[in-house]
Amino acid sequence: MVTSSSVEVASATADSDDGVFVRVGRDDVEVKRLAPEPVEHAALGRHEALFLRSFTRAEEADLISSVPPEDMVRAFARSVAEDPKTVVGRLETGITMLSTDIADVSVIRTVFSCFGVLPGDQPRGAATGGRPTQAPDPAEDSDIVEENLGLRALVFEDLDHLRRWCSDAIARSLVRAKKRGRPQEIAATGTRRPISVSMVLLQFEDGNPDQWVPMASDGISRLSVCLAGVLDLVDKDPTVAAKSIVDTLLPANALTSASRSNDLARRMQRQHHKQVEVYEDHVTEDGPDEEGIRLRQFLTLPADVYLLATDSETGEPHTMESAMQGVVSDTHTGVDGWAPEDQARHTVIRALTQMLENGDVTEAFYGLCTGRVDPDVVDDEIHPPEDEVDESKVLLRRAVSIMAVLGSQGMFGILKKGLREFGGHPRLTLDKVVEYIAPLVCEPWGTRKPITKAWNYGGPVLADLRYTTLVPKHPANYLDLVEVALDEDSSDDEVDAARLELALAGGTALLADGVLTTAVVGGSGGSKTKLDFRGAVNTTIDALTETDEGLTLLAIAANAFKPAQKAEKSRLPAVDMEREDRVQRDKAKQPVRVTEKQIASLAAEGDPTRATNKHDEDDDSSDEERTDEELLQELAAELPDAAAALLKDVEQVKHLRDQTGATTGLSEEDLDALHDVLTGTIKLIGKLQ
């Protein structure tokens, strides 16, 4: 038990010899800095009216572009955990303007209780298989957003949907935060870095009244740790802890048909007041005891509240969602970065958000990519009403549609421009663009089939897709597309479209289930068995589309794909061209699993120039007569001369271009393809040591 004298010393100086410790899970943590004391501030007379008047004065003083919606202000007034007089004064004099790469945003610094803010969309773990509940993201009502000066409006099915969504974000946050020791850090010093918050309108399809609440866009891990710390759940399984937190934060009976628009915020604030009362029970005239210190360290957080966003040039209201995405990106530049897949997902969603605002993609397609709408409500082609396909086909069709739209002619260039802007790339190859969209494609099965490095080599997106506009057919049986591709009466366009769609569907299945890996490229330490083909992943899939058997393999892989099945337990079938369903079966009539070696052999038939088993008939000394070591050294010895010859050719082309002023005749796509090859080559050279 901590003595009161120790607490007094700890509050006075951080480097005292008399250490104060609090219990966090199984750890005893020394308190180096006491967090500000939580206080239950009494409401002001005409409390909400004073806040409304302060926003009006802020507008008159040009500190804010407009007075926010009245209901939003009323909810904000009931949410802060700081002396309301201080907040009112700061609204009238202390609002600052932050310029992001998207818009100008008005900001005010205040304090929130961890029970006064809901977690927003958590990028961490969103793309890497960390979503324990797979709670669907809410939709966004663009009409309401426009009416409310660009402030976000999220549409949930019901309160339970909101509860599951928040639980999902908290659970993913706790997984990584615990690994990085965040609970112990906050216990030692309190939360020192402010979280980023904006006011969001929650709408419910089941008829529950709309609610304005503060929602965190950045600092969700800190918020989640604080909630777990106050409720003493740090040591619990993250999923179990998250459910308990949400049961306290958002009880199932939190709303009724008579609820006002700020009732949820008021209810969350009452939970804060309860915790303050618990804290005060642990405080004597000598200061807080050990339990009081623990509550004090976790209960409140500093916050930057982003009030309104405006267009930097016109001063007109700007959507808050893309502005907050910019804020989050700026915050995480070089600070506590995300996993590569999560960073890729965040960047591509920023690019898609810009495309939506510019009218380049529809709201339905944006919702499909971000998981905010079910695939079957986006387009009848993904899930036709009369088409009795299961969820497996719907999710695969979603993947195909995303890649078909974003990889097609015209759209590919627009997406690249956005990715260059938000990702900071001077140049983007096809491989890099596919690497960005892979988290969106794979998100529905991310918990069972984690993204592999094979997606870094073009994935299932063929280079030809950039030169056409693919409208997927989404057949119930992908063997139907094989018939189209092989039918002599099919036009060239129909054949090309069938090939591209089979590559996207079947290739996605082969990659997701880990059948096709970087071994075919030469990565991951190489294959344990010699493969008959070497090339980028999308080059391998392209080669499969050149033969009847390769097309059939892609079709039956797509037919057999099960998103809910773990990759290691999947059984994508090998080909048997004699059977009606083209699936090879063993004596027990069970499908025989296809291997990467079989895939490489079929690819070698489709593109013999990349086959590794070809021999020169005029060469008396065949590879078979040489040892693998001799062949390795012979081929390796040729690499420096080959690289030097390529450099000389490029220099000569550049010299002639500069001398004549003529164009090379190479398109941007040609240069991207060349860059892809060289990038892949450099990666492999680094593994030759």
XYZ file of C-alpha atoms in Angstrom:
689
model
C 0.000 0.000 0.000
C 1.297 3.443 -0.919
C 1.622 5.916 1.927
C 0.198 9.403 1.667
C 3.609 10.945 2.243
C 4.979 9.020 -0.745
C 2.168 10.366 -2.895
C 2.934 13.924 -1.833
C 6.568 13.470 -2.758
C 5.635 11.926 -6.107
C 3.325 14.790 -6.945
C 6.052 17.293 -6.137
C 8.931 15.806 -8.067
C 9.414 13.095 -10.614
C 12.895 12.014 -9.507
C 12.183 11.497 -5.812
C 13.977 8.736 -3.958
C 10.618 7.658 -2.486
C 9.003 5.856 -5.392
C 5.222 5.559 -5.740
C 3.972 2.438 -7.496
C 0.600 1.430 -8.866
C -0.530 -1.985 -9.995
C -1.322 -2.272 -13.715
C -2.273 -5.810 -14.620
C 0.599 -7.890 -13.291
C 3.108 -5.053 -13.223
C 4.058 -2.593 -10.510
C 4.657 0.720 -12.269
C 6.462 3.655 -10.730
C 4.542 6.916 -11.036
C 6.868 9.577 -12.395
C 4.263 12.276 -13.001
C 0.746 12.585 -11.631
C -1.916 13.308 -14.216
C -4.149 16.352 -13.623
C -6.722 15.659 -10.949
C -10.150 14.617 -12.298
C -12.907 16.912 -11.084
C -16.668 16.806 -11.461
C -17.403 20.307 -12.732
C -20.876 21.679 -12.100
C -22.846 22.761 -15.148
C -23.134 26.484 -15.720
C -26.428 28.315 -15.585
C -27.916 28.055 -19.097
C -24.935 25.826 -19.794
C -25.584 24.940 -23.432
C -26.763 28.456 -24.302
C -23.422 29.855 -23.112
C -21.547 27.497 -25.414
C -23.784 28.490 -28.341
C -23.106 32.170 -27.643
C -19.356 31.498 -27.461
C -19.363 29.901 -30.912
C -21.254 32.924 -32.249
C -18.620 35.246 -30.800
C -15.858 33.060 -32.258
C -17.447 33.433 -35.705
C -17.728 37.204 -35.252
C -14.023 37.292 -34.371
C -13.172 35.223 -37.495
C -11.804 32.425 -35.323
C -14.166 29.927 -36.948
C -15.789 29.914 -40.383
C -19.367 29.281 -39.210
C -21.352 28.482 -36.093
C -21.664 24.669 -35.977
C -25.109 23.034 -35.861
C -26.909 23.781 -32.604
C -27.336 20.128 -31.622
C -23.634 19.529 -32.138
C -22.751 22.437 -29.844
C -25.136 21.159 -27.172
C -23.506 17.723 -27.252
C -20.007 19.227 -27.164
C -20.993 21.345 -24.164
C -21.964 18.193 -22.273
C -18.848 16.224 -23.247
C -15.829 18.148 -22.007
C -14.183 17.170 -18.703
C -12.658 20.585 -18.090
C -14.007 23.601 -16.205
C -16.761 24.826 -18.582
C -15.890 28.469 -17.860
C -12.375 27.806 -19.132
C -13.681 26.090 -22.268
C -16.153 28.903 -22.988
C -13.365 31.461 -22.673
C -11.096 29.445 -24.923
C -13.799 29.170 -27.580
C -14.001 32.959 -27.748
C -10.249 33.595 -27.866
C -8.263 30.377 -28.290
C -9.491 28.635 -31.445
C -6.573 28.130 -33.847
C -6.474 27.260 -37.543
C -4.497 24.248 -38.763
C -3.623 23.951 -42.441
C -3.455 20.374 -43.743
C -2.769 19.128 -47.260
C -6.546 18.789 -47.646
C -8.217 21.746 -45.911
C -7.965 24.320 -43.142
C -9.366 23.056 -39.844
C -10.337 25.052 -36.740
C -8.991 23.460 -33.548
C -9.425 23.911 -29.815
C -7.487 22.179 -27.027
C -9.484 20.801 -24.085
C -9.779 17.748 -21.837
C -12.053 14.734 -22.242
C -12.830 11.820 -20.008
C -11.953 8.475 -21.544
C -15.671 7.755 -21.082
C -16.605 10.900 -23.014
C -15.197 9.918 -26.427
C -16.045 7.056 -28.777
C -13.276 5.334 -30.747
C -13.406 5.977 -34.488
C -12.084 3.893 -37.342
C -8.867 2.265 -36.124
C -6.279 1.819 -38.896
C -4.146 -0.473 -36.732
C -4.854 -4.101 -37.539
C -7.515 -3.189 -40.088
C -5.609 -4.838 -42.925
C -3.438 -7.443 -41.238
C -5.888 -9.929 -39.886
C -6.480 -8.191 -36.579
C -10.231 -7.741 -36.791
C -11.724 -10.123 -34.227
C -15.384 -9.391 -34.924
C -15.374 -8.223 -38.538
C -17.953 -5.605 -37.580
C -19.002 -3.827 -40.789
C -18.096 -0.173 -41.054
C -20.972 2.304 -40.971
C -22.218 4.055 -44.090
C -21.919 7.829 -44.456
C -24.863 10.062 -45.342
C -23.402 12.616 -47.783
C -26.594 14.722 -47.857
C -26.547 15.147 -44.082
C -22.805 15.876 -44.228
C -23.449 18.736 -46.642
C -26.276 20.093 -44.485
C -24.009 20.046 -41.407
C -21.079 22.049 -42.793
C -19.109 18.929 -43.754
C -19.252 17.279 -40.319
C -19.334 13.501 -40.459
C -22.605 11.554 -40.325
C -22.204 7.807 -39.778
C -25.165 5.485 -40.366
C -25.359 2.345 -38.202
C -27.916 -0.420 -38.421
C -28.764 -0.050 -34.741
C -27.114 0.587 -31.389
C -25.736 -2.963 -31.323
C -23.920 -2.296 -34.610
C -22.287 0.766 -33.029
C -21.366 -1.284 -29.972
C -19.742 -4.036 -32.088
C -17.885 -1.492 -34.224
C -16.464 0.287 -31.181
C -15.572 -3.025 -29.553
C -13.700 -4.048 -32.695
C -11.638 -0.836 -32.710
C -10.838 -1.097 -28.991
C -9.811 -4.760 -29.223
C -7.417 -4.134 -32.129
C -5.997 -1.129 -30.303
C -5.341 -3.074 -27.110
C -3.535 -5.905 -28.918
C -0.737 -3.671 -30.160
C -0.802 -1.204 -27.256
C -0.133 -3.966 -24.737
C 2.745 -5.309 -26.812
C 4.321 -1.846 -26.820
C 3.854 -1.277 -23.096
C 1.369 1.586 -23.475
C -0.570 0.766 -20.256
C 2.627 0.998 -18.206
C 3.667 4.248 -19.922
C 0.341 5.944 -19.197
C 0.297 4.615 -15.638
C 3.701 6.247 -15.107
C 2.905 9.699 -16.515
C -0.763 9.933 -17.489
C -1.698 10.682 -21.110
C 0.517 13.524 -22.272
C 0.011 13.634 -26.056
C -3.466 14.906 -27.023
C -5.837 12.693 -28.965
C -7.536 14.050 -32.104
C -11.311 14.354 -31.827
C -14.174 15.669 -33.944
C -17.917 15.794 -33.382
C -19.798 13.146 -35.369
C -23.523 12.636 -35.978
C -24.604 9.038 -35.420
C -27.705 7.861 -37.270
C -29.545 4.563 -36.836
C -31.516 2.672 -39.448
C -33.784 1.110 -36.804
C -35.298 4.479 -35.927
C -33.275 5.408 -32.849
C -32.839 9.204 -32.618
C -29.713 10.800 -34.120
C -26.907 11.447 -31.629
C -23.966 13.865 -31.677
C -20.863 12.498 -29.947
C -17.123 13.221 -29.795
C -15.204 10.577 -31.780
C -11.454 9.993 -31.828
C -9.654 9.776 -35.172
C -6.158 9.567 -33.696
C -5.090 8.387 -30.261
C -7.533 5.481 -30.287
C -4.914 3.237 -28.710
C -4.374 5.731 -25.875
C -8.128 6.042 -25.400
C -8.556 2.258 -25.316
C -5.718 1.814 -22.813
C -7.222 4.460 -20.541
C -10.617 2.756 -20.595
C -9.008 -0.600 -19.822
C -6.894 1.005 -17.108
C -9.821 2.620 -15.297
C -11.903 -0.573 -15.458
C -8.897 -2.723 -14.430
C -9.051 -4.802 -17.630
C -5.469 -4.402 -18.836
C -4.648 -8.050 -18.156
C -7.748 -9.430 -19.855
C -7.882 -10.817 -23.377
C -8.305 -7.761 -25.681
C -11.572 -9.029 -27.162
C -13.036 -9.766 -23.717
C -11.793 -6.440 -22.361
C -13.243 -4.545 -25.321
C -16.671 -6.093 -24.809
C -16.645 -5.170 -21.119
C -15.566 -1.620 -21.940
C -18.374 -1.182 -24.457
C -20.927 -2.594 -22.011
C -19.948 0.252 -19.671
C -19.458 2.934 -22.319
C -22.513 2.119 -24.468
C -25.057 0.007 -22.584
C -27.549 -1.852 -24.764
C -30.357 0.316 -23.360
C -28.507 3.621 -23.813
C -31.125 5.086 -26.201
C -34.892 5.216 -26.377
C -37.280 6.691 -28.919
C -37.529 9.791 -26.713
C -33.754 10.432 -26.490
C -32.536 13.933 -27.351
C -29.645 14.441 -29.765
C -27.115 14.868 -26.947
C -28.441 12.187 -24.592
C -25.733 9.681 -25.497
C -23.038 12.289 -24.782
C -24.744 13.150 -21.480
C -24.949 9.476 -20.521
C -21.248 8.985 -21.272
C -20.485 12.026 -19.135
C -22.475 10.559 -16.243
C -20.230 7.499 -16.391
C -17.279 9.861 -16.030
C -18.888 11.462 -12.975
C -19.313 8.013 -11.402
C -15.599 7.342 -11.842
C -14.729 10.733 -10.367
C -16.808 9.812 -7.305
C -14.900 6.529 -7.034
C -11.654 8.484 -7.252
C -12.758 10.897 -4.535
C -13.509 7.943 -2.243
C -9.805 7.138 -2.441
C -8.612 10.641 -1.573
C -7.923 11.872 1.949
C -6.496 15.134 3.187
C -3.078 13.606 2.530
C -3.843 12.843 -1.115
C -4.996 9.840 -3.183
C -4.132 6.286 -2.211
C -2.774 3.711 -4.677
C -6.176 2.940 -6.218
C -6.909 6.664 -6.501
C -3.619 7.266 -8.289
C -4.358 4.472 -10.776
C -7.754 5.995 -11.622
C -6.241 9.459 -11.870
C -3.567 8.363 -14.345
C -6.083 6.866 -16.767
C -9.345 8.792 -16.407
C -8.784 11.958 -18.482
C -6.939 12.787 -21.688
C -5.917 16.053 -23.347
C -7.629 16.431 -26.722
C -7.455 18.581 -29.822
C -11.030 19.024 -31.031
C -11.282 19.680 -34.768
C -14.436 21.767 -35.058
C -14.951 22.607 -38.748
C -13.008 22.208 -41.996
C -12.959 24.754 -44.827
C -11.547 24.733 -48.336
C -8.154 26.462 -48.281
C -8.899 28.463 -51.451
C -12.633 29.201 -51.367
C -13.338 29.221 -47.631
C -16.382 27.033 -48.230
C -17.168 24.115 -45.876
C -15.053 21.027 -46.550
C -15.854 17.454 -45.579
C -14.399 16.652 -42.193
C -13.656 13.000 -43.024
C -10.889 13.706 -45.546
C -9.593 16.550 -43.376
C -9.280 14.207 -40.391
C -7.546 11.645 -42.599
C -4.984 14.350 -43.335
C -4.635 15.159 -39.642
C -4.056 11.500 -38.817
C -1.464 11.157 -41.593
C 0.408 14.235 -40.399
C 0.342 12.941 -36.818
C 1.809 9.594 -37.792
C 4.578 10.890 -40.037
C 7.609 9.474 -38.270
C 5.694 9.008 -35.000
C 4.497 5.601 -33.857
C 3.854 4.431 -37.417
C 1.448 1.728 -38.440
C 2.175 -1.681 -39.906
C 2.918 -1.415 -43.669
C -0.436 -2.947 -44.640
C -2.333 -0.591 -42.342
C -0.412 2.399 -43.706
C -1.199 1.256 -47.250
C -4.892 0.946 -46.424
C -4.994 4.399 -44.843
C -3.238 5.967 -47.847
C -5.425 4.325 -50.487
C -8.583 5.290 -48.584
C -7.379 8.897 -48.557
C -6.906 8.671 -52.326
C -10.353 7.110 -52.743
C -11.919 9.795 -50.551
C -10.449 12.443 -52.827
C -11.731 10.546 -55.872
C -15.197 10.452 -54.300
C -15.148 14.191 -53.622
C -14.037 14.826 -57.221
C -16.776 12.618 -58.624
C -14.367 10.008 -60.016
C -16.034 7.120 -58.122
C -19.558 6.633 -56.843
C -20.569 6.564 -53.195
C -21.583 2.933 -53.670
C -18.152 1.930 -54.961
C -16.412 3.933 -52.223
C -18.547 2.119 -49.672
C -17.669 -1.211 -51.273
C -13.933 -0.485 -50.967
C -14.086 0.796 -47.400
C -16.430 -1.905 -46.125
C -19.222 0.562 -45.378
C -21.821 -1.224 -47.488
C -22.537 -4.861 -48.211
C -21.477 -5.989 -51.696
C -24.999 -7.041 -52.663
C -26.385 -3.514 -52.288
C -23.734 -1.907 -54.478
C -24.475 -3.502 -57.795
C -26.861 -6.192 -58.959
C -23.977 -7.640 -60.957
C -22.116 -8.524 -57.756
C -25.080 -10.329 -56.276
C -28.021 -10.563 -58.726
C -31.307 -11.215 -56.887
C -31.937 -14.393 -58.871
C -28.370 -15.643 -58.445
C -28.308 -18.069 -55.516
C -24.614 -17.823 -54.726
C -23.203 -18.087 -51.230
C -21.253 -15.476 -49.284
C -17.970 -16.871 -50.605
C -18.826 -15.855 -54.156
C -20.110 -12.448 -53.095
C -16.860 -11.579 -51.300
C -14.749 -12.828 -54.199
C -16.881 -10.767 -56.581
C -16.248 -7.763 -54.360
C -12.492 -8.312 -54.705
C -12.757 -8.664 -58.478
C -14.866 -5.495 -58.774
C -12.433 -3.406 -56.723
C -9.439 -4.471 -58.794
C -11.351 -4.237 -62.088
C -12.432 -0.646 -61.455
C -9.227 0.677 -59.914
C -6.929 -1.143 -62.324
C -8.778 -0.278 -65.520
C -7.943 2.328 -68.125
C -8.405 5.904 -66.936
C -9.168 5.065 -63.318
C -5.710 3.579 -62.779
C -4.068 6.909 -63.617
C -6.401 8.848 -61.297
C -5.699 6.435 -58.445
C -1.948 6.674 -59.052
C -2.113 10.456 -58.853
C -3.842 10.281 -55.478
C -1.444 7.682 -54.145
C 1.537 9.770 -55.238
C 0.067 12.784 -53.446
C -0.793 11.058 -50.172
C 1.942 8.430 -50.186
C 4.790 10.762 -51.097
C 5.951 8.781 -54.139
C 7.562 10.520 -57.129
C 6.741 7.463 -59.238
C 4.426 4.488 -58.820
C 4.623 1.182 -60.633
C 1.787 -1.262 -61.163
C 3.269 -3.499 -58.464
C 3.214 -0.654 -55.922
C -0.377 0.322 -56.756
C -1.497 -3.287 -56.283
C 0.379 -3.364 -52.973
C -1.713 -0.383 -51.883
C -5.095 -1.847 -52.835
C -4.344 -5.357 -51.507
C -5.530 -4.518 -47.945
C -8.907 -3.405 -49.323
C -9.242 -6.549 -51.426
C -8.243 -8.943 -48.646
C -9.957 -7.290 -45.688
C -13.029 -9.621 -45.580
C -10.812 -12.657 -44.975
C -7.860 -10.929 -43.278
C -8.259 -12.756 -39.972
C -8.026 -16.164 -41.655
C -5.846 -15.515 -44.672
C -3.233 -12.824 -43.892
C -1.818 -10.798 -46.767
C 1.382 -12.319 -48.150
C 4.334 -10.720 -49.931
C 3.083 -12.216 -53.194
C 0.808 -9.175 -53.450
C 3.952 -7.020 -53.771
C 4.659 -8.526 -57.196
C 1.535 -7.429 -59.061
C -0.864 -9.833 -57.339
C -3.509 -11.073 -59.790
C -3.663 -7.761 -61.697
C -2.370 -8.250 -65.241
C -0.617 -5.365 -66.981
C -3.194 -5.573 -69.810
C -5.932 -4.393 -67.439
C -4.583 -0.822 -67.650
C -5.411 -0.663 -71.350
C -9.077 -1.621 -71.134
C -12.217 -1.081 -69.068
C -13.227 -4.395 -67.565
C -16.862 -4.952 -66.618
C -16.844 -8.249 -64.697
C -19.475 -10.876 -65.537
C -19.391 -12.448 -62.040
C -20.587 -15.889 -63.184
C -22.009 -18.389 -60.714
C -19.536 -20.886 -62.228
C -16.222 -19.480 -63.407
C -15.842 -22.326 -65.885
C -18.373 -20.371 -67.960
C -15.646 -17.760 -68.552
C -13.277 -20.480 -69.741
C -15.813 -21.385 -72.420
C -15.972 -17.744 -73.514
C -12.181 -17.478 -73.648
C -11.869 -20.642 -75.759
C -14.903 -20.104 -77.989
C -13.814 -19.368 -81.574
C -16.941 -17.243 -82.033
C -15.989 -14.936 -79.146
C -14.634 -11.541 -80.133
C -11.127 -10.477 -79.137
C -12.611 -8.116 -76.545
C -14.722 -10.913 -75.024
C -11.706 -13.231 -74.853
C -9.530 -10.567 -73.234
C -12.237 -9.716 -70.688
C -12.686 -13.393 -69.756
C -8.915 -13.817 -69.330
C -8.625 -10.726 -67.127
C -11.567 -11.675 -64.916
C -10.327 -15.250 -64.478
C -6.907 -13.862 -63.542
C -8.444 -11.568 -60.903
C -10.806 -14.181 -59.435
C -8.650 -17.293 -59.619
C -5.446 -15.401 -58.899
C -6.955 -13.881 -55.748
C -7.930 -17.355 -54.553
C -4.459 -18.783 -55.205
C -2.767 -15.870 -53.402
C -5.157 -15.722 -50.446
C -4.842 -19.449 -49.749
C -1.052 -19.305 -49.989
C -0.744 -21.657 -52.959
C 1.012 -19.116 -55.166
C 3.896 -17.462 -53.293
C 7.048 -15.459 -53.918
C 8.873 -18.731 -54.525
C 7.874 -18.416 -58.182
C 9.569 -14.997 -58.190
C 12.618 -16.352 -56.422
C 11.802 -14.774 -53.040
C 11.230 -16.233 -49.593
C 14.524 -18.060 -49.809
C 13.508 -19.741 -53.029
C 11.387 -22.824 -53.502
C 12.327 -26.047 -51.757
C 11.684 -27.834 -55.046
C 12.812 -26.614 -58.445
C 10.052 -24.738 -60.236
C 9.652 -24.794 -64.002
C 8.815 -21.092 -64.210
C 10.272 -17.852 -62.916
C 8.526 -14.493 -63.054
C 6.546 -11.906 -61.131
C 3.315 -13.165 -59.593
C 1.090 -11.376 -62.094
C 3.354 -12.584 -64.910
C 2.816 -16.147 -63.678
C -0.953 -15.685 -63.616
C -0.810 -14.065 -67.048
C 0.973 -17.153 -68.361
C -1.791 -19.357 -66.922
C -4.347 -17.505 -69.031
C -2.558 -18.559 -72.226
C -3.548 -22.233 -72.075
C -6.782 -24.187 -71.700
C -5.543 -25.948 -68.584
C -4.218 -22.738 -67.006
C -7.549 -20.954 -67.515
C -9.322 -23.981 -66.059
C -7.069 -23.941 -62.998
C -7.960 -20.297 -62.351
C -11.669 -21.035 -62.770
C -11.835 -23.971 -60.365
C -9.696 -22.091 -57.830
C -12.260 -19.273 -57.895
C -15.119 -21.780 -57.622
C -13.559 -23.502 -54.599
C -12.468 -20.351 -52.721
C -13.813 -20.107 -49.154
C -13.083 -16.778 -47.405
C -14.065 -18.154 -43.991
C -11.579 -21.031 -44.188
C -8.057 -20.594 -42.840
C -5.410 -20.570 -45.546
C -3.545 -23.551 -44.105
C -6.723 -25.650 -44.190
C -7.800 -24.685 -47.683
C -7.810 -27.199 -50.482
C -7.844 -25.447 -53.833
C -8.053 -28.256 -56.388
C -5.740 -29.448 -59.113
C -7.028 -29.793 -62.672
C -8.458 -32.914 -64.309
C -9.564 -31.980 -67.813
C -11.420 -35.314 -68.183
C -13.917 -34.613 -65.420
C -17.016 -32.511 -65.932
C -16.192 -30.154 -63.059
C -12.490 -30.232 -64.055
C -11.497 -31.032 -60.432
C -8.918 -33.753 -59.831
C -10.043 -36.179 -57.096
C -8.430 -38.987 -55.138
C -9.796 -42.477 -54.589
C -12.028 -41.184 -51.797
C -13.528 -38.657 -54.277
C -11.904 -35.780 -52.371
C -10.302 -32.891 -54.328
C -6.554 -33.201 -54.786
C -4.838 -29.998 -53.691
C -2.970 -28.077 -56.374
C 0.685 -27.285 -55.666
C 2.870 -24.369 -56.636
C 5.022 -26.750 -58.650
C 1.991 -27.681 -60.768
C 1.117 -24.009 -61.218
C 4.683 -23.250 -62.368
C 4.572 -26.108 -64.873
C 1.311 -24.815 -66.370
C 2.736 -21.271 -66.480
C 5.798 -22.562 -68.321
C 3.510 -24.015 -70.967
C 1.773 -20.668 -71.333
C 5.001 -18.626 -71.524
C 7.917 -20.875 -72.570
C 10.305 -17.895 -72.621
C 10.229 -17.875 -68.825
C 10.488 -21.613 -68.400
C 13.458 -22.768 -66.355
C 13.445 -26.278 -67.829
C 14.068 -25.358 -71.486
C 17.192 -26.697 -73.249
C 19.025 -25.779 -76.404
C 18.937 -28.845 -78.680
C 22.157 -27.728 -80.424
C 24.016 -27.414 -77.152
C 25.867 -30.656 -76.451
C 26.367 -29.686 -72.803
C 22.844 -29.613 -71.374
C 21.944 -28.290 -67.917
C 21.352 -31.860 -66.831
C 25.066 -32.625 -67.335
C 26.085 -29.789 -65.035
C 25.658 -29.628 -61.312
C 23.330 -27.048 -59.836
C 26.346 -25.271 -58.368
C 28.027 -25.004 -61.777
C 24.844 -23.701 -63.366
C 24.396 -21.181 -60.556
C 27.909 -19.805 -60.941
C 27.644 -19.653 -64.737
C 24.409 -17.685 -64.684
C 25.566 -15.420 -61.857
C 28.787 -14.577 -63.724
C 26.717 -13.204 -66.607
C 24.736 -10.779 -64.454
C 27.283 -7.889 -64.179
C 27.808 -7.816 -67.963
C 24.063 -7.978 -68.581
C 23.436 -5.095 -66.164
C 26.225 -3.037 -67.737
C 24.805 -3.688 -71.213
C 21.356 -2.536 -70.100
C 22.786 0.653 -68.577
C 24.670 1.351 -71.802
C 21.481 0.901 -73.849
C 19.519 3.255 -71.593
C 22.281 5.878 -71.768
C 22.335 5.632 -75.554
C 18.540 6.040 -75.776
C 18.676 9.106 -73.519
C 21.572 10.587 -75.523
C 19.690 10.189 -78.799
C 16.524 11.657 -77.301
C 18.407 14.698 -75.987
C 20.266 15.094 -79.283
C 17.251 14.802 -81.600
C 14.502 16.167 -79.367
C 12.293 13.325 -80.555
C 10.153 11.180 -78.289
C 11.156 7.647 -77.375
C 7.759 6.249 -78.273
C 7.513 4.694 -74.828
C 4.232 5.346 -73.026
C 3.958 5.926 -69.289
C 2.691 2.352 -69.026
C 5.784 1.097 -70.890
C 8.034 2.987 -68.501
C 6.071 1.662 -65.518
C 6.468 -1.887 -66.820
C 10.220 -1.341 -67.237
C 10.381 0.135 -63.759
C 8.493 -2.895 -62.389
C 11.050 -5.258 -63.880
C 13.993 -3.262 -62.558
C 12.443 -2.917 -59.090
C 11.883 -6.658 -58.911
C 15.424 -7.242 -60.146
C 16.935 -4.971 -57.494
C 14.960 -6.781 -54.781
C 16.324 -10.124 -55.952
C 19.905 -8.835 -56.288
C 19.773 -7.878 -52.635
C 19.089 -11.515 -51.789
C 22.043 -12.934 -53.723
C 24.583 -12.407 -50.934
